[in-house]
GROMACS .gro file of C-alpha atoms in nm:
model
  153
    1UNK     CA    1  -0.609  -5.249   5.421
    2UNK     CA    2  -0.794  -5.355   5.112
    3UNK     CA    3  -0.706  -5.251   4.754
    4UNK     CA    4  -0.987  -5.100   4.555
    5UNK     CA    5  -1.023  -5.156   4.191
    6UNK     CA    6  -1.172  -4.872   3.991
    7UNK     CA    7  -1.520  -4.915   3.888
    8UNK     CA    8  -1.602  -4.960   3.542
    9UNK     CA    9  -1.733  -4.611   3.518
   10UNK     CA   10  -1.390  -4.456   3.575
   11UNK     CA   11  -1.205  -4.653   3.319
   12UNK     CA   12  -1.185  -4.461   2.997
   13UNK     CA   13  -1.290  -4.662   2.701
   14UNK     CA   14  -0.993  -4.776   2.482
   15UNK     CA   15  -1.165  -4.697   2.154
   16UNK     CA   16  -1.212  -4.343   2.239
   17UNK     CA   17  -1.086  -4.080   1.991
   18UNK     CA   18  -0.776  -3.879   2.119
   19UNK     CA   19  -0.957  -3.567   2.063
   20UNK     CA   20  -1.324  -3.494   2.069
   21UNK     CA   21  -1.331  -3.335   1.731
   22UNK     CA   22  -1.085  -3.344   1.444
   23UNK     CA   23  -1.050  -2.987   1.284
   24UNK     CA   24  -1.107  -2.980   0.907
   25UNK     CA   25  -0.765  -2.953   0.713
   26UNK     CA   26  -0.646  -2.611   0.629
   27UNK     CA   27  -0.579  -2.488   0.274
   28UNK     CA   28  -0.213  -2.560   0.281
   29UNK     CA   29  -0.162  -2.360  -0.047
   30UNK     CA   30  -0.285  -2.038   0.115
   31UNK     CA   31  -0.075  -2.079   0.401
   32UNK     CA   32   0.231  -2.139   0.199
   33UNK     CA   33   0.170  -1.854  -0.035
   34UNK     CA   34   0.122  -1.630   0.261
   35UNK     CA   35   0.453  -1.773   0.429
   36UNK     CA   36   0.638  -1.730   0.091
   37UNK     CA   37   0.523  -1.377   0.033
   38UNK     CA   38   0.594  -1.288   0.390
   39UNK     CA   39   0.940  -1.451   0.348
   40UNK     CA   40   1.013  -1.265   0.033
   41UNK     CA   41   0.942  -0.929   0.190
   42UNK     CA   42   1.117  -0.994   0.518
   43UNK     CA   43   1.405  -1.135   0.329
   44UNK     CA   44   1.412  -0.856   0.069
   45UNK     CA   45   1.389  -0.589   0.330
   46UNK     CA   46   1.671  -0.751   0.519
   47UNK     CA   47   1.892  -0.757   0.201
   48UNK     CA   48   1.809  -0.401   0.110
   49UNK     CA   49   1.914  -0.273   0.459
   50UNK     CA   50   2.233  -0.463   0.437
   51UNK     CA   51   2.318  -0.316   0.091
   52UNK     CA   52   2.221   0.021   0.217
   53UNK     CA   53   2.453  -0.002   0.523
   54UNK     CA   54   2.737  -0.175   0.365
   55UNK     CA   55   2.724  -0.015   0.021
   56UNK     CA   56   3.026   0.129  -0.166
   57UNK     CA   57   2.845   0.478  -0.154
   58UNK     CA   58   2.784   0.441  -0.544
   59UNK     CA   59   2.402   0.431  -0.470
   60UNK     CA   60   2.258   0.723  -0.255
   61UNK     CA   61   1.945   0.666  -0.036
   62UNK     CA   62   1.724   0.804  -0.329
   63UNK     CA   63   1.476   0.649  -0.573
   64UNK     CA   64   1.769   0.630  -0.842
   65UNK     CA   65   1.972   0.448  -0.604
   66UNK     CA   66   1.703   0.219  -0.488
   67UNK     CA   67   1.614   0.147  -0.859
   68UNK     CA   68   1.977   0.061  -0.955
   69UNK     CA   69   1.984  -0.163  -0.640
   70UNK     CA   70   1.655  -0.348  -0.742
   71UNK     CA   71   1.795  -0.397  -1.089
   72UNK     CA   72   2.135  -0.529  -0.942
   73UNK     CA   73   1.942  -0.773  -0.740
   74UNK     CA   74   1.709  -0.865  -1.023
   75UNK     CA   75   2.015  -0.926  -1.261
   76UNK     CA   76   2.163  -1.165  -0.996
   77UNK     CA   77   1.836  -1.348  -0.947
   78UNK     CA   78   1.830  -1.699  -1.113
   79UNK     CA   79   1.458  -1.840  -1.104
   80UNK     CA   80   1.579  -2.188  -1.135
   81UNK     CA   81   1.757  -2.163  -0.801
   82UNK     CA   82   1.448  -2.028  -0.623
   83UNK     CA   83   1.333  -2.387  -0.480
   84UNK     CA   84   1.694  -2.495  -0.435
   85UNK     CA   85   1.785  -2.627  -0.096
   86UNK     CA   86   2.054  -2.451   0.106
   87UNK     CA   87   2.243  -2.129   0.022
   88UNK     CA   88   2.164  -2.136  -0.349
   89UNK     CA   89   1.781  -2.119  -0.264
   90UNK     CA   90   1.827  -1.852   0.002
   91UNK     CA   91   2.015  -1.624  -0.231
   92UNK     CA   92   1.768  -1.647  -0.504
   93UNK     CA   93   1.481  -1.592  -0.249
   94UNK     CA   94   1.648  -1.284  -0.097
   95UNK     CA   95   1.759  -1.143  -0.431
   96UNK     CA   96   1.384  -1.175  -0.569
   97UNK     CA   97   1.260  -1.013  -0.243
   98UNK     CA   98   1.518  -0.737  -0.262
   99UNK     CA   99   1.418  -0.646  -0.625
  100UNK     CA  100   1.055  -0.634  -0.499
  101UNK     CA  101   1.104  -0.406  -0.200
  102UNK     CA  102   1.382  -0.180  -0.358
  103UNK     CA  103   1.177  -0.137  -0.687
  104UNK     CA  104   0.859  -0.050  -0.463
  105UNK     CA  105   1.073   0.195  -0.258
  106UNK     CA  106   1.206   0.348  -0.599
  107UNK     CA  107   0.852   0.378  -0.723
  108UNK     CA  108   0.748   0.555  -0.394
  109UNK     CA  109   1.031   0.798  -0.427
  110UNK     CA  110   0.991   0.885  -0.788
  111UNK     CA  111   0.698   0.804  -1.022
  112UNK     CA  112   0.934   0.732  -1.308
  113UNK     CA  113   1.009   0.388  -1.134
  114UNK     CA  114   0.654   0.279  -1.106
  115UNK     CA  115   0.668   0.061  -1.435
  116UNK     CA  116   0.999  -0.125  -1.279
  117UNK     CA  117   0.792  -0.181  -0.951
  118UNK     CA  118   0.479  -0.291  -1.145
  119UNK     CA  119   0.660  -0.549  -1.352
  120UNK     CA  120   0.840  -0.697  -1.048
  121UNK     CA  121   0.513  -0.705  -0.849
  122UNK     CA  122   0.315  -0.866  -1.139
  123UNK     CA  123   0.594  -1.128  -1.143
  124UNK     CA  124   0.559  -1.188  -0.781
  125UNK     CA  125   0.192  -1.197  -0.777
  126UNK     CA  126   0.164  -1.446  -1.072
  127UNK     CA  127   0.447  -1.665  -0.924
  128UNK     CA  128   0.239  -1.662  -0.602
  129UNK     CA  129  -0.050  -1.811  -0.828
  130UNK     CA  130   0.141  -2.056  -1.034
  131UNK     CA  131   0.449  -2.134  -0.819
  132UNK     CA  132   0.621  -2.157  -1.157
  133UNK     CA  133   0.898  -1.918  -1.290
  134UNK     CA  134   0.877  -2.082  -1.635
  135UNK     CA  135   0.502  -1.973  -1.652
  136UNK     CA  136   0.463  -1.742  -1.954
  137UNK     CA  137   0.315  -1.459  -1.763
  138UNK     CA  138   0.588  -1.471  -1.498
  139UNK     CA  139   0.858  -1.475  -1.746
  140UNK     CA  140   0.704  -1.193  -1.933
  141UNK     CA  141   0.702  -0.974  -1.634
  142UNK     CA  142   1.042  -1.067  -1.525
  143UNK     CA  143   1.166  -0.984  -1.884
  144UNK     CA  144   0.970  -0.660  -1.878
  145UNK     CA  145   1.142  -0.562  -1.545
  146UNK     CA  146   1.480  -0.668  -1.670
  147UNK     CA  147   1.429  -0.453  -1.991
  148UNK     CA  148   1.332  -0.154  -1.793
  149UNK     CA  149   1.654  -0.209  -1.587
  150UNK     CA  150   1.851  -0.231  -1.906
  151UNK     CA  151   1.688   0.107  -2.017
  152UNK     CA  152   1.796   0.276  -1.696
  153UNK     CA  153   2.188   0.242  -1.758
   0.00000   0.00000   0.00000
């Protein structure tokens, strides 16, 4: 038997690229923003459901209860922890998310809570653009939401 060597036509060139075309890089900021917003909404919904299920009964499943719970989440939200690693960051992310979805639920149930929902949503939307809770526009809307919460008591 004779051993056959592959013909040069069957040997792939060593300087060939791994793939025929390299795709253009995606806009990382858009992907990150979408992931953050999705995470906030999912996390907030999870926290809201957990509070509703395990609550002490002091807040009913009504608009006023949702507003109180949104304010409770917002009062426990520490913006400086938002980017922290581990539990501290997860808590901040979920509390902010809970404030967003619960204030939206309150506004859907009763128009008197619409200013609370708008302030929290404006804070979220501005933060999604700036990624900075120290931005004056983000602070302004968080302060406005917290003031509305203070006025609810």
